[in-house]
Amino acid sequence: MPSRFPYKKVEDIILKVKNLHELLEVLPSTSSYEKLILHCCGLEKVGVALDIVEKMCEAGFTLSTEVLQYILQICEESYEYVLVHQIYSIICHYHLELNGEICRCLVHFFVRMKDFEGAFRMIADLEDMNFKPTTNVYNAIMAGYFREKNISGVLRVLKKMRGANVKPDSQTFSYLIRNCEKEEDIMKVA
């Protein structure tokens, strides 16, 4: 039962923080919530951290992009890509602020789970929120299609990039050169 102990410890900390706020008649703050979230992430209890994010947002506080990026970093390090659905749902529901790196990470997580349609849906949602996906976001999908040896998927990414007026960068060309066997293959996708 050693893996249960840290979870129990986190539950105890959450309860103590709540009790202290009530005892001192002090309202929770963004800072106190974020410290608790970071502590949970440090214990690799990202699911618990996300529960706290929801409580924080329900209480009217906004999660900083720095803490959101840290949550994503811990998910990456612990291979908890499956949490992308919950994280993205929280982002959409509470209108959390995004940046290019957060979007790239989320798309990368969808791709690692081989949920390419989820990645494309997220890109469409971003465009609806007036957030223009970056080349890095598209490159994350392209890398996944190359891992799957799915050239038609790569072509789809390039077509979506053109349609969104997103220019390929050196990473895009590096993927193409590294993964195409002949010059004709490169010409076909370029």
XYZ file of C-alpha atoms in Angstrom:
190
model
C 0.000 0.000 0.000
C 2.904 2.460 -0.327
C 1.378 4.165 -3.390
C -1.803 4.959 -1.397
C 0.152 6.856 1.285
C 1.001 9.944 -0.790
C -2.646 10.217 -1.884
C -3.807 10.060 1.742
C -1.149 12.630 2.611
C -2.466 14.959 -0.121
C -6.049 14.510 1.101
C -4.906 15.395 4.632
C -3.149 18.528 3.392
C -6.218 19.633 1.429
C -8.412 19.141 4.501
C -5.937 21.007 6.750
C -5.754 23.947 4.344
C -9.561 24.096 4.166
C -9.864 23.906 7.965
C -7.238 26.619 8.456
C -9.071 28.929 6.070
C -12.283 28.390 8.034
C -10.602 28.685 11.445
C -8.806 31.918 10.564
C -11.835 33.176 8.621
C -9.594 33.782 5.644
C -10.707 33.221 2.103
C -8.619 30.954 -0.074
C -6.445 32.741 -2.607
C -4.964 32.003 -5.992
C -1.612 31.630 -4.284
C -2.797 29.076 -1.720
C -4.563 27.009 -4.373
C -1.550 27.101 -6.700
C 0.838 26.059 -3.910
C -1.394 23.089 -3.177
C -1.564 22.212 -6.886
C 2.230 22.414 -7.209
C 2.637 20.221 -4.128
C 0.334 17.573 -5.623
C 2.265 17.726 -8.898
C 5.500 17.282 -6.961
C 4.039 14.036 -5.616
C 2.968 13.119 -9.184
C -0.695 13.229 -8.128
C -1.836 15.127 -11.203
C -5.400 13.843 -10.955
C -5.680 15.330 -7.457
C -4.042 18.543 -8.704
C -6.690 18.777 -11.444
C -9.449 18.313 -8.861
C -7.969 21.271 -6.964
C -7.796 23.284 -10.208
C -11.525 22.707 -10.646
C -12.275 23.740 -7.050
C -10.103 26.807 -7.556
C -11.907 27.801 -10.743
C -15.319 27.100 -9.199
C -14.335 29.494 -6.388
C -13.734 32.186 -8.997
C -9.939 32.098 -9.128
C -7.914 31.775 -12.328
C -5.060 29.344 -12.766
C -1.860 30.931 -14.071
C -0.372 29.734 -17.343
C 2.853 28.911 -15.471
C 1.091 26.446 -13.166
C -0.864 24.971 -16.071
C 2.407 24.440 -17.947
C 3.883 22.774 -14.855
C 0.904 20.399 -14.681
C 1.483 19.520 -18.343
C 5.204 19.012 -17.699
C 4.455 16.539 -14.900
C 1.969 14.735 -17.160
C 4.696 14.467 -19.801
C 7.286 13.187 -17.315
C 4.881 10.620 -15.859
C 3.407 9.610 -19.249
C -0.117 10.518 -18.099
C -1.247 11.574 -21.563
C -4.746 10.255 -20.883
C -5.362 13.293 -18.658
C -5.420 15.508 -21.763
C -9.196 15.153 -22.038
C -9.764 16.280 -18.451
C -7.228 19.113 -18.759
C -8.682 20.357 -22.025
C -12.202 20.166 -20.613
C -11.156 22.320 -17.639
C -9.465 24.822 -19.961
C -12.588 25.157 -22.102
C -15.074 25.191 -19.236
C -13.254 27.858 -17.222
C -11.798 29.780 -20.183
C -8.236 29.437 -18.941
C -5.568 31.457 -20.689
C -3.518 29.604 -23.276
C -0.178 30.139 -24.931
C 1.582 28.395 -27.788
C 3.456 25.950 -25.550
C 0.322 24.860 -23.690
C -1.444 24.246 -27.011
C 1.528 22.325 -28.381
C 1.634 20.127 -25.261
C -2.081 19.370 -25.412
C -1.895 18.462 -29.103
C 1.208 16.366 -28.388
C -0.730 14.465 -25.685
C -3.636 13.795 -28.073
C -1.135 12.523 -30.640
C 0.704 10.326 -28.092
C -2.665 8.675 -27.420
C -3.113 8.314 -31.197
C -6.192 10.547 -30.997
C -5.416 12.568 -34.127
C -9.054 13.593 -34.519
C -8.999 14.995 -30.981
C -5.904 17.022 -31.910
C -7.615 18.427 -35.008
C -10.802 19.178 -33.025
C -8.707 21.096 -30.522
C -7.104 23.116 -33.319
C -10.570 23.956 -34.671
C -11.670 24.982 -31.152
C -8.592 27.195 -30.820
C -9.423 28.936 -34.069
C -12.990 29.492 -32.800
C -11.459 31.113 -29.685
C -9.407 33.412 -31.947
C -6.176 31.656 -30.955
C -4.078 30.931 -34.014
C -2.305 27.568 -33.767
C 1.438 27.770 -34.318
C 3.671 25.763 -36.594
C 4.800 23.803 -33.515
C 1.229 22.653 -32.911
C 0.986 21.274 -36.442
C 4.488 19.802 -36.212
C 3.393 17.810 -33.139
C 0.652 16.161 -35.216
C 2.980 15.628 -38.160
C 5.537 13.888 -35.924
C 2.805 11.528 -34.725
C 1.743 10.666 -38.251
C 5.360 9.996 -39.218
C 5.727 7.701 -36.163
C 2.699 5.821 -37.476
C 4.162 5.828 -41.016
C 0.945 7.517 -42.155
C 1.903 9.700 -45.134
C -1.720 10.585 -45.938
C -1.953 11.964 -42.392
C 1.166 14.060 -43.025
C -0.424 15.384 -46.209
C -3.547 16.257 -44.231
C -1.449 18.248 -41.733
C 0.299 20.154 -44.526
C -3.062 20.906 -46.144
C -4.471 22.167 -42.821
C -1.363 24.321 -42.339
C -1.828 25.886 -45.771
C -5.525 26.464 -45.104
C -4.710 28.172 -41.793
C -1.938 30.209 -43.450
C 0.665 28.695 -41.107
C 4.093 28.528 -42.694
C 6.288 25.428 -42.304
C 9.466 26.015 -40.321
C 12.841 24.294 -40.117
C 11.373 21.600 -37.831
C 8.661 20.847 -40.417
C 11.249 20.462 -43.157
C 13.468 18.408 -40.854
C 10.584 15.958 -40.282
C 9.985 15.752 -44.024
C 13.641 15.177 -44.901
C 14.246 12.675 -42.100
C 11.116 10.628 -42.796
C 10.895 10.562 -46.572
C 13.002 7.909 -48.262
C 13.404 9.504 -51.681
C 13.408 13.003 -53.076
C 10.164 12.175 -54.903
C 8.503 11.474 -51.529
C 9.504 14.918 -50.300
C 8.197 16.520 -53.464
C 4.930 14.620 -53.043
C 4.310 16.014 -49.546
C 5.847 19.463 -50.057
